Short mmCIF file of C-alpha atoms in Angstrom, two decimals:
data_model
loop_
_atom_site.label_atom_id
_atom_site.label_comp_id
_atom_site.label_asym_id
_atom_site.label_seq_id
_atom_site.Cartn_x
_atom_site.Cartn_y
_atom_site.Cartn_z
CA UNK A 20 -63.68 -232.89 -17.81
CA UNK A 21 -61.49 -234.93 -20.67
CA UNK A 22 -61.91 -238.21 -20.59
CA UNK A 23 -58.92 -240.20 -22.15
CA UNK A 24 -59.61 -243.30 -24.11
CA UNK A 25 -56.95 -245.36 -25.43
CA UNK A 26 -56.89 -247.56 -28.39
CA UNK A 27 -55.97 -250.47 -26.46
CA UNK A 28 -59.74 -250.26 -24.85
CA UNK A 29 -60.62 -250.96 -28.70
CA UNK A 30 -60.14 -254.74 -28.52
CA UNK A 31 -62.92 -257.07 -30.04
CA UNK A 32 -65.27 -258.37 -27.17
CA UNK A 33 -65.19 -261.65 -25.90
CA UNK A 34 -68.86 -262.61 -27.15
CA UNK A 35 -69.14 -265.42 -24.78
CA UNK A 36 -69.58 -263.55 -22.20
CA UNK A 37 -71.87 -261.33 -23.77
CA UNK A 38 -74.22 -264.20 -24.87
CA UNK A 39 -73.59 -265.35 -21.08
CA UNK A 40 -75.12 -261.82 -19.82
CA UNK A 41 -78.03 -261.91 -22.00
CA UNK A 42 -78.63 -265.64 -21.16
CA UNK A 43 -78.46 -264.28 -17.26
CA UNK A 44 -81.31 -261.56 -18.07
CA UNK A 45 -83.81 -263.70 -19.39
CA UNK A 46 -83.33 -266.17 -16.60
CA UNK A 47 -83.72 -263.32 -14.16
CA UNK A 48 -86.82 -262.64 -16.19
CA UNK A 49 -88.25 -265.89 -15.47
CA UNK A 50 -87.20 -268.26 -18.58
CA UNK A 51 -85.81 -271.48 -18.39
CA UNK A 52 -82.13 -270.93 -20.31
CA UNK A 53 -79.90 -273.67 -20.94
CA UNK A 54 -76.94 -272.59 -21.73
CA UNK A 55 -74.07 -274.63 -23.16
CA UNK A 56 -72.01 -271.19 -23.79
CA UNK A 57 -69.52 -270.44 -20.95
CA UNK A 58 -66.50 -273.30 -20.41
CA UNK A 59 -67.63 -273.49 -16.52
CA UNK A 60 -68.06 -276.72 -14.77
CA UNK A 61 -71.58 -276.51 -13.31
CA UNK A 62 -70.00 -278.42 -9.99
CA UNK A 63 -69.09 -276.67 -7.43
CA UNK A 64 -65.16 -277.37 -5.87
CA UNK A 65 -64.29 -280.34 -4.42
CA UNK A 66 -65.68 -280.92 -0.95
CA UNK A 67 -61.78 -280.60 0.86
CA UNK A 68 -61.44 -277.78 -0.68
CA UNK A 69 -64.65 -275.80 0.12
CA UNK A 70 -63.76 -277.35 3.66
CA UNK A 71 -60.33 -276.12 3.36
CA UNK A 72 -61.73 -272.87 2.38
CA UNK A 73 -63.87 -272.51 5.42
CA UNK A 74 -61.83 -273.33 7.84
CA UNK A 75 -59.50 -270.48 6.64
CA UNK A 76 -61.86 -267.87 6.84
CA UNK A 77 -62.55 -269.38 10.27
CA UNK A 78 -59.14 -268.81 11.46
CA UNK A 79 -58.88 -265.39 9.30
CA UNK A 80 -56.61 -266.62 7.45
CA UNK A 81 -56.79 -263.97 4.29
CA UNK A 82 -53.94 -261.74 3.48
CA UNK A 83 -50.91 -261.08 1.23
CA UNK A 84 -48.61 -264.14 0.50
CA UNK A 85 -45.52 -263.96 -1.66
CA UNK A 86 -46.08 -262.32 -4.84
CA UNK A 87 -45.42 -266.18 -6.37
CA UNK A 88 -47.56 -267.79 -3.90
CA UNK A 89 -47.76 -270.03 -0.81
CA UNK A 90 -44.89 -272.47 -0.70
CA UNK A 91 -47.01 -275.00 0.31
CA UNK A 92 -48.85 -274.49 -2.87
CA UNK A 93 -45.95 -274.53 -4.69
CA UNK A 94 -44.87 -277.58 -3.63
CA UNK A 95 -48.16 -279.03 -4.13
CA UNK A 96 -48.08 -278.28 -8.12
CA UNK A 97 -44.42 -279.35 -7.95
CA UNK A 98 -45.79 -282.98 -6.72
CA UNK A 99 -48.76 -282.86 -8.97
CA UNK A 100 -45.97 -282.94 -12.04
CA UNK A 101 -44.27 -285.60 -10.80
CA UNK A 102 -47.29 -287.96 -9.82
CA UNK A 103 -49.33 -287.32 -13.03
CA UNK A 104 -46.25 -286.56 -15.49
CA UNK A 105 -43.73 -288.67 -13.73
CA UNK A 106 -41.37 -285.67 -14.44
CA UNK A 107 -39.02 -283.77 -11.75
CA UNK A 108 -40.29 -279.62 -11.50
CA UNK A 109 -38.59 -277.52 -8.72
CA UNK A 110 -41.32 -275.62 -6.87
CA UNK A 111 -38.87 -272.45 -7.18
CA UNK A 112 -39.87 -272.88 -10.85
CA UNK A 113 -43.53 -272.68 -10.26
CA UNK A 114 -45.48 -269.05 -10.50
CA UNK A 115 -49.06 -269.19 -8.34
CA UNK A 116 -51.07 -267.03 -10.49
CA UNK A 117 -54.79 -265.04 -9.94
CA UNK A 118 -56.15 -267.54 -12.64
CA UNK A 119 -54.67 -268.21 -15.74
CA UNK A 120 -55.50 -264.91 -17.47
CA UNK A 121 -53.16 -263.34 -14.55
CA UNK A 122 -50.97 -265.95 -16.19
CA UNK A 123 -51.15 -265.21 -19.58
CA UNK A 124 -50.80 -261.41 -18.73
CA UNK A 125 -47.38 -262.17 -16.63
CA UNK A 126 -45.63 -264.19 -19.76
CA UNK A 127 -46.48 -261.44 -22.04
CA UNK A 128 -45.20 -258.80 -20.18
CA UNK A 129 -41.98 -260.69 -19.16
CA UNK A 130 -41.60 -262.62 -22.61
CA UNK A 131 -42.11 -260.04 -25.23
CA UNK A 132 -41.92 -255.92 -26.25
CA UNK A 133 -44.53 -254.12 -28.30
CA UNK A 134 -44.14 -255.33 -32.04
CA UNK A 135 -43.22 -258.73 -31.10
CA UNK A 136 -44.61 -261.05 -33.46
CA UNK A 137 -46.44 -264.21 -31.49
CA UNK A 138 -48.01 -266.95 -33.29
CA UNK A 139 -51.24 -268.51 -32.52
CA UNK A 140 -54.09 -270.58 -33.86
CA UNK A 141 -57.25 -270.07 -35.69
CA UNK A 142 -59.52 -270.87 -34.23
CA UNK A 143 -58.32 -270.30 -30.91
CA UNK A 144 -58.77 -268.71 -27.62
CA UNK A 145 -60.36 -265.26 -27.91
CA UNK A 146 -58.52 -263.61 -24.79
CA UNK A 147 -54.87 -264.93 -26.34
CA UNK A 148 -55.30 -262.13 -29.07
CA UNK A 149 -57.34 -259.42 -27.15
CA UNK A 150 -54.62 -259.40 -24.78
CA UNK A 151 -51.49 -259.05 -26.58
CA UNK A 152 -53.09 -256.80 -28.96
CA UNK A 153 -53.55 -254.67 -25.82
CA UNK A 154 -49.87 -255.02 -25.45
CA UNK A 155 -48.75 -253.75 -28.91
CA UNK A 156 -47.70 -257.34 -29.69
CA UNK A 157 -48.14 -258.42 -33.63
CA UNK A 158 -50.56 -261.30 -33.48
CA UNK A 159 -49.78 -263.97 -36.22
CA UNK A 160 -53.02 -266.00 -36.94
CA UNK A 161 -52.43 -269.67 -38.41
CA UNK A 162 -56.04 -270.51 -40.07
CA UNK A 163 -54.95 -274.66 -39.31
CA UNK A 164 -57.90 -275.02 -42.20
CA UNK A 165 -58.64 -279.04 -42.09
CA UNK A 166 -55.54 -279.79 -39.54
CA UNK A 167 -57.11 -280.36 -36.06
CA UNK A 168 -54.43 -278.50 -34.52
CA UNK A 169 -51.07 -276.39 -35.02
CA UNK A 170 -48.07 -278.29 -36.18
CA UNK A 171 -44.44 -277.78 -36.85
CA UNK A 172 -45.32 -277.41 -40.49
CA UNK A 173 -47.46 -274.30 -39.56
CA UNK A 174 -44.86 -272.59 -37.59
CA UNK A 175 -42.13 -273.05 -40.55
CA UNK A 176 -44.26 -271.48 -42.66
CA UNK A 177 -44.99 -268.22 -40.45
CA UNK A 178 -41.51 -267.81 -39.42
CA UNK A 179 -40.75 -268.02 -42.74
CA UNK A 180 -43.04 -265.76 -44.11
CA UNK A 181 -41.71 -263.00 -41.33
CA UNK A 182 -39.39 -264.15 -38.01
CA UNK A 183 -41.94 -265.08 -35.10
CA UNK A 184 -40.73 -264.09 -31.84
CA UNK A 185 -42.98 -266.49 -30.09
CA UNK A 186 -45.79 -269.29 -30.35
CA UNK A 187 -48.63 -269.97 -28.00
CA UNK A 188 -50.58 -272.95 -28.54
CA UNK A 189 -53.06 -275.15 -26.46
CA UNK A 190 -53.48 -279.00 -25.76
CA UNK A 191 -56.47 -280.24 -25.54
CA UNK A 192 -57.63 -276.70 -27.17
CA UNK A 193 -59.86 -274.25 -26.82
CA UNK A 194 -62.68 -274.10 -28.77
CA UNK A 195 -61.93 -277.10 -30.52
CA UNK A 196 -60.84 -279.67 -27.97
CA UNK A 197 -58.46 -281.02 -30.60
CA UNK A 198 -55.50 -282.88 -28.31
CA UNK A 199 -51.84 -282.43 -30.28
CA UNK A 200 -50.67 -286.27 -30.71
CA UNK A 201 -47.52 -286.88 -28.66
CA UNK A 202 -45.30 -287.10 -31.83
CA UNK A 203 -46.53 -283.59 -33.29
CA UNK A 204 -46.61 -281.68 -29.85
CA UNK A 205 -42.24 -282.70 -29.98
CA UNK A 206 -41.70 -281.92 -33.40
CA UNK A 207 -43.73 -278.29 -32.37
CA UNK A 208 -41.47 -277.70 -29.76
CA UNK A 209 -38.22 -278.96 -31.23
CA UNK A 210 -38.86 -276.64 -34.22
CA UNK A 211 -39.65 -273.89 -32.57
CA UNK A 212 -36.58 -274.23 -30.37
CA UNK A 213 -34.37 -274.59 -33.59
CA UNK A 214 -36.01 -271.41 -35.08
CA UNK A 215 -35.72 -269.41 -31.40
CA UNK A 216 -38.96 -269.19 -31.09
CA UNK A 217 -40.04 -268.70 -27.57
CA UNK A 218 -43.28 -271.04 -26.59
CA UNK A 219 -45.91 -270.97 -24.54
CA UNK A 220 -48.11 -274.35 -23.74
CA UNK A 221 -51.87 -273.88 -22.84
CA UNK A 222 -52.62 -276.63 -20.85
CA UNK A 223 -55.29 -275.50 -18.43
CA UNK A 224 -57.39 -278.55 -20.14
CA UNK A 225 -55.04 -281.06 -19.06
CA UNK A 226 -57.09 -284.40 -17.18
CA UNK A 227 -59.83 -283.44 -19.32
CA UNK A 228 -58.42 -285.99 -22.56
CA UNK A 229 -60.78 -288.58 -23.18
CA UNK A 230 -58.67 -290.85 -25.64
CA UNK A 231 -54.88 -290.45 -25.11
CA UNK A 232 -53.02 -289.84 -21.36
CA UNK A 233 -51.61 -286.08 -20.71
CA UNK A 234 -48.30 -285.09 -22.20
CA UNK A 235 -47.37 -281.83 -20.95
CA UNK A 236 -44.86 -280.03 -23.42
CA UNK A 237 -42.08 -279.74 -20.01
CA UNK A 238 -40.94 -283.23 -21.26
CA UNK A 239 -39.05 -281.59 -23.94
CA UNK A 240 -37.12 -278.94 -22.30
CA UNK A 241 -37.02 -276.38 -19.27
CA UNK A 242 -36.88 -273.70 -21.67
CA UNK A 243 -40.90 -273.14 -21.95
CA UNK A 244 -43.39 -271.73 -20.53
CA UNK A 245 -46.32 -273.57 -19.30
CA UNK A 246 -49.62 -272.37 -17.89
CA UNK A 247 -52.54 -274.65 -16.26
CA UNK A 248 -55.11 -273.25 -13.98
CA UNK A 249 -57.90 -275.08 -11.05
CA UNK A 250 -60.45 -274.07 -12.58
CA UNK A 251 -61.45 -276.45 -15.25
CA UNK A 252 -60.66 -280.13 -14.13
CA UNK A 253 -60.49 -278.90 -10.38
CA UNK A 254 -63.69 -277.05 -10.91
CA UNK A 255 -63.02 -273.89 -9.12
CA UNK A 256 -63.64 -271.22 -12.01
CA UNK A 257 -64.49 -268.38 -9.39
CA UNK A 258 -61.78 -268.90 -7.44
CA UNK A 259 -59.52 -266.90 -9.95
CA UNK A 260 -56.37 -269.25 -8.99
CA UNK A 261 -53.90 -270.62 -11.96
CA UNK A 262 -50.14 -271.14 -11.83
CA UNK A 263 -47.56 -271.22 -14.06
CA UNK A 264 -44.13 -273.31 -14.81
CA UNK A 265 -41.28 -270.92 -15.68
CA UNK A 266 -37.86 -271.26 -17.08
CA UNK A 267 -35.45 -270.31 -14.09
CA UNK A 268 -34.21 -267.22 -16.56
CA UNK A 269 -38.19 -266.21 -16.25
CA UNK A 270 -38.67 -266.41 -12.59
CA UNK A 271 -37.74 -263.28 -11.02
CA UNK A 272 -39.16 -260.92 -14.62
CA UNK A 273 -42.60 -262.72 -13.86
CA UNK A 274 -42.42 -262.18 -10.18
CA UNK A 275 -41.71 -258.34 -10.85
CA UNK A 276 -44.00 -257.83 -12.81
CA UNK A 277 -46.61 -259.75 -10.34
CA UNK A 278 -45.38 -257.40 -7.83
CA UNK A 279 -46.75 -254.79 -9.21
CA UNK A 280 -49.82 -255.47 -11.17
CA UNK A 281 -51.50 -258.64 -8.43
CA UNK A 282 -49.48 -258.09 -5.56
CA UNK A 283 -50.01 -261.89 -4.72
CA UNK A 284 -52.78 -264.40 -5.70
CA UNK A 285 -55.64 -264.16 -3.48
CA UNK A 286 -54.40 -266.37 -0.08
CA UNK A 287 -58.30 -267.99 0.27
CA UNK A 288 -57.84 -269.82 -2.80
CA UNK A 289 -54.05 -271.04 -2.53
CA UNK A 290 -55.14 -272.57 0.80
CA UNK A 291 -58.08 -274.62 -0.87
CA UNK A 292 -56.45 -275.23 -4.22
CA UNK A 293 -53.67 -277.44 -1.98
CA UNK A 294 -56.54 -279.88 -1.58
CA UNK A 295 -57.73 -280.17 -4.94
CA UNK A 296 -54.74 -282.77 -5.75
CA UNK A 297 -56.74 -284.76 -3.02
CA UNK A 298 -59.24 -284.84 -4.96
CA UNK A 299 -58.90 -287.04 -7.87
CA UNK A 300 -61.29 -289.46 -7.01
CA UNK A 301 -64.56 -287.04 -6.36
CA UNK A 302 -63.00 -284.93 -10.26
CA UNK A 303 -63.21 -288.53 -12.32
CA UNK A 304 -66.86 -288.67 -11.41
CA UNK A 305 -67.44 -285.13 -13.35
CA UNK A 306 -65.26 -285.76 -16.05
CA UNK A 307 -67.20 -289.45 -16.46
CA UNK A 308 -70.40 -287.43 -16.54
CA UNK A 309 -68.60 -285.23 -19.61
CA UNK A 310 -67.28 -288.11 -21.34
CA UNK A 311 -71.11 -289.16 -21.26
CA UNK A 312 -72.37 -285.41 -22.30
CA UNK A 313 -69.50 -285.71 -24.95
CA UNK A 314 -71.14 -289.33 -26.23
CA UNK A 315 -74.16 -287.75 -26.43
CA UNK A 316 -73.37 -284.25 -28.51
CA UNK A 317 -71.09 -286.42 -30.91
CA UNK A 318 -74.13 -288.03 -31.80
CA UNK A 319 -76.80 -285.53 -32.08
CA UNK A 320 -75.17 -282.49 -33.01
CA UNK A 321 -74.51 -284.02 -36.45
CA UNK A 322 -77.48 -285.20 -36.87
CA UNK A 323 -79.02 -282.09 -36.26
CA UNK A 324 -77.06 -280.26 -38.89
CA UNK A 325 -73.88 -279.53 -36.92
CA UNK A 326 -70.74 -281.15 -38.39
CA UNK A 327 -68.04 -281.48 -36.29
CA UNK A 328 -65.33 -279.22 -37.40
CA UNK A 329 -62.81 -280.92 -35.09
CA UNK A 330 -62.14 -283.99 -33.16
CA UNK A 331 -63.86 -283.65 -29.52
CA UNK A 332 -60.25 -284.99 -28.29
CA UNK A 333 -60.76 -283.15 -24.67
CA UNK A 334 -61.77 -280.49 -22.75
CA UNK A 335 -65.35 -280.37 -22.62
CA UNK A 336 -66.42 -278.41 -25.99
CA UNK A 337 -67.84 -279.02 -29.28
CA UNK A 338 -66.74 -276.84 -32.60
CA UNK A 339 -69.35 -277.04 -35.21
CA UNK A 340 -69.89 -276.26 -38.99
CA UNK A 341 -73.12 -274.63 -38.61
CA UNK A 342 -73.20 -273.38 -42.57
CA UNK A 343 -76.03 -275.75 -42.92
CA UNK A 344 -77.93 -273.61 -40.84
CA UNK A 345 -76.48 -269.93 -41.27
CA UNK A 346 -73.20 -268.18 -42.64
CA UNK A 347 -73.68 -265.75 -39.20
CA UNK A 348 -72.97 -267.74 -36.48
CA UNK A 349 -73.84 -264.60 -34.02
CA UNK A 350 -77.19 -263.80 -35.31
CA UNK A 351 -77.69 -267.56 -35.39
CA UNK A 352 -76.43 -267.74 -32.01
CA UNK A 353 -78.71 -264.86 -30.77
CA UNK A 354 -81.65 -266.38 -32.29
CA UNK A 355 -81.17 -269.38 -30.73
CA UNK A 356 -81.20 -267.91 -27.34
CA UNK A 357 -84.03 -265.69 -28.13
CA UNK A 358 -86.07 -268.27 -29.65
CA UNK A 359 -84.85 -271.99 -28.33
CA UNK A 360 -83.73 -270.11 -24.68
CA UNK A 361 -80.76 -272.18 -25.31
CA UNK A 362 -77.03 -270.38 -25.40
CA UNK A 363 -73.81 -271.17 -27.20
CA UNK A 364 -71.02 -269.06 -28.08
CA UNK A 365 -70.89 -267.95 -31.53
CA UNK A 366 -67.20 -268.43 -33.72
CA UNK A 367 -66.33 -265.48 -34.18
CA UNK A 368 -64.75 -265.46 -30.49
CA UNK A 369 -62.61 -267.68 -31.75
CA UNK A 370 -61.68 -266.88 -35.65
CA UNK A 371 -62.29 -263.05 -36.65
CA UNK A 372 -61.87 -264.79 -40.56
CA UNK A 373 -63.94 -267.66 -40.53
CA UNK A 374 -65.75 -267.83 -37.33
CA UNK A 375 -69.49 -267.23 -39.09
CA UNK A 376 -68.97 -270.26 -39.96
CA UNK A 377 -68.91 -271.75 -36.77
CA UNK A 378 -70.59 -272.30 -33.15
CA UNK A 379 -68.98 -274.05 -29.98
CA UNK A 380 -71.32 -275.58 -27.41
CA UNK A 381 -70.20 -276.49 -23.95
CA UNK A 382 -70.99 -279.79 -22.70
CA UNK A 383 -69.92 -278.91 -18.86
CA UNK A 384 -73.44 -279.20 -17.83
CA UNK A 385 -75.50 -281.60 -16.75
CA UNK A 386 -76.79 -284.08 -18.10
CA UNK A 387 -80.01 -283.64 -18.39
CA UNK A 388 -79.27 -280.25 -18.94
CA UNK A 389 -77.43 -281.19 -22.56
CA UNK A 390 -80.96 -283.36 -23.19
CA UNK A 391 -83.32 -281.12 -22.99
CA UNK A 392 -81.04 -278.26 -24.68
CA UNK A 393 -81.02 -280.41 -27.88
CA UNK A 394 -84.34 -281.39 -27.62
CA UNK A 395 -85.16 -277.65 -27.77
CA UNK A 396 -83.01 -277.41 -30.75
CA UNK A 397 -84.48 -279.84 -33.01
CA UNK A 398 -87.97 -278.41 -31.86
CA UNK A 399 -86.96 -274.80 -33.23
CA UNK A 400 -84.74 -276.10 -36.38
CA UNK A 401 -88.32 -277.23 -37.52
#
C-alpha cells in the first residue's frame, strides 16, 4: 500500500500544544502541573449559556443550520457591534464560523491564491503562518524588533521591498498582548488601503484591554475583514464557535467555500453563544480576576529574571526575555515542566528567528494557581 504524504503536512508544530500534552501526562501520572501554557480561560461558559445549551439538547435541537449560521446569531453579533462599538454592521455581513481557525481558513481561501504574499508579525500567532503556508501563500514576517506592535511604517517597508497582497495583524495580540493605539491601528489601515493591500484584523482578544476601550478596525472602512471568536472573553474555548465580519464582495466566496469544507457551524453552540452577550456582567468578574493575575506577573516575572518584552496591554499573556536564563526557550521550557511541573509555551511558536529568546506564560488561571506557579519558579531558578 502507498501512502501519499504531502509537503503541506510538513508545517512547524504548534509547540503549545505539545507542551500542553506532556503537561496532561504527568498530571495523569499523578503530579501537580500548573500550567500557564495554553490561552484557555479556566472558567467554564457563562451560566445562560450552559443553560441555553441544555435546554437544546433537551428539545434535540442539533442539526445543520445555514452554512453562515443561525440568523438569530447573526443578529446577535450584529447588535453586539453596535452596543460595544456604537457602529452600524448588517447581520447579512456577518459569517458564523466553527471557531476562529474555521475563520482564518475561510478568508484565506476566499482572499488569496497560492504565491500570494501576506504580511504578518513577528512574533505572532503560530497557526497564522502554519496555515497559509499550507495554502502555498508567501508568508512575509515583520520582526517589529523594539515596536510593541505592527505599524504603517512596517507595512511600507514590506510592500516596498516586494508588493504584499495582504496584511493580517492582531489587537490586543497574540503572544504579546501589545494593544495597537487608536491613532496607529488608522494610519495601518489607511496605508494599507492606499497600497491595495487587503487586511485582515485579529480581534478575538477584544474586551480583554486593560488600559484603553476596544477599537475595532470596521471604523475605518467596510472593506476589511474582521475575525473575533467566543472563546476567549466569552469563555467557551471548546465550543469551537467564532464569526467573522465580511465585506459584502466577500460574502457569498466565504459562504462557498464554508459549504464545502464545515457545512455549517455546529447548531449546539450558535444556540448558547446568543446568550453570551447576556452575559457581560458574570465575564467582568473573570477578566477582574486577570487584571489581578496580570498585576501580579508584571511584578514578579521581572523580578525573577523575565523582562517583559512587550507591554501586557490585553489579552491575558505575558512575552518574556528569558536570555537571562537560557538562549533555548524550548529546552528551557521543557525543563521547567519536567523539573518545576510548571508549563509555558516556549517562543519559538511564535518567532521561528528569534523565539529562543523568548517564553509566553498565560495568566488565564486562577489565582492561586499563578501563586503557587511562581513560587515553584523561584524555588527551581535557585
Amino acid at each position: 500500500m502507498v501512502v501519499s504524504l504531502s509537503r503541506r503536512g510538513e508545517v512547524e508544530p504548534f509547540h503549545a500544544m505539545d507542551i500542553l500534552a506532556e503537561a496532561n501526562r504527568l498530571k495523569a501520572t499523578g503530579v501537580p502541573v500548573v500550567s500557564m501554557a495554553v490561552g484557555q480561560p479556566s472558567d467554564p461558559a457563562p451560566v445562560g449559556v450552559r443553560e441555553a445549551a441544555a435546554a437544546a439538547l433537551r428539545h434535540g435541537r442539533i442539526g445543520y443550520t445555514d452554512a453562515l449560521g443561525l440568523a438569530d446569531l447573526r443578529k446577535a453579533i450584529a447588535a453586539h457591534y453596535g452596543e460595544h462599538y456604537g457602529i452600524d454592521i448588517a447581520p447579512s455581513r456577518i459569517a458564523v464560523t466553527t471557531g476562529s481557525s474555521a475563520a482564518f481558513n475561510l478568508a484565506f481561501l476566499a482572499m488569496f491564491d497560492p504565491g500570494d504574499r501576506v504580511a504578518i508579525a513577528a512574533p505572532g500567532y503560530p497557526a497564522y503562518r502554519n496555515i497559509m503556508a499550507a495554502l502555498g501563500i508567501e508568508i512575509v514576517e515583520i520582526e517589529l524588533g523594539a515596536d510593541a506592535y505592527l505599524h504603517a511604517e512596517h507595512l511600507k517597508s514590506a510592500h516596498r521591498d516586494k508588493p504584499l497582497n495582504g496584511v493580517l495583524f492582531a489587537s490586543p495580540a497574540n503572544p504579546t498582548g501589545a494593544v495597537i493605539p487608536a491613532e496607529e491601528l488608522a494610519a495601518l489601515v489607511n496605508t494599507a488601503e492606499e497600497l491595495g493591500i487587503a487586511v485582515i484584523s485579529d480581534e478575538i482578544y477584544h474586551r480583554l484591554a486593560y488600559a484603553a476601550p476596544d477599537v475595532t478596525a470596521l471604523v475605518h472602512g467596510a472593506g476589511l475583514t474582521v475575525i473575533n471568536s467566543f472563546s476567549k472573553y466569552y469563555c467557551m474555548t471548546g465550543w469551537r464557535i467564532g464569526w467573522m465580519v465580511l465585506p459584502e464582495e466577500l460574502v457569498r466566496p466565504v459562504e462557498r467555500v464554508a459549504q464545502s469544507l464545515y457545512i455549517s457551524p455546529p447548531e449546539l453552540s450558535q444556540v448558547a453563544a446568543i446568550e453570551a452577550f447576556k452575559a457581560t456582567e458574570e465575564l467582568e468578574k473573570v477578566k477582574a480576576r486577570y487584571a489581578w493575575n496580570r498585576d501580579l506577573l508584571m511584578k514578579r516575572l521581572p523580578e525573577l529574571g523575565f523582562s517583559l518584552a512587550a507591554p501586557m496591554d490585553g489579552a491575558f499573556y505575558a512575552f518574556c526575555d528569558v536570555t537571562r536564563h537560557t538562549n533555548d526557550s524550548m529546552a528551557f521550557a521543557r525543563k521547567m515542566l519536567a523539573e518545576a511541573h510548571v508549563a509555558a509555551t516556549p517562543g519559538r511558536d511564535f518567532d521561528p528567528l528569534q523565539g529562543h529568546r523568548t517564553m509566553r506564560f498565560s495568566y488565564a488561571g486562577s489565582h492561586d494557581d499563578m501563586v503557587e506557579a511562581l513560587a515553584r519558579i523561584e524555588r527551581w531558578l535557585k
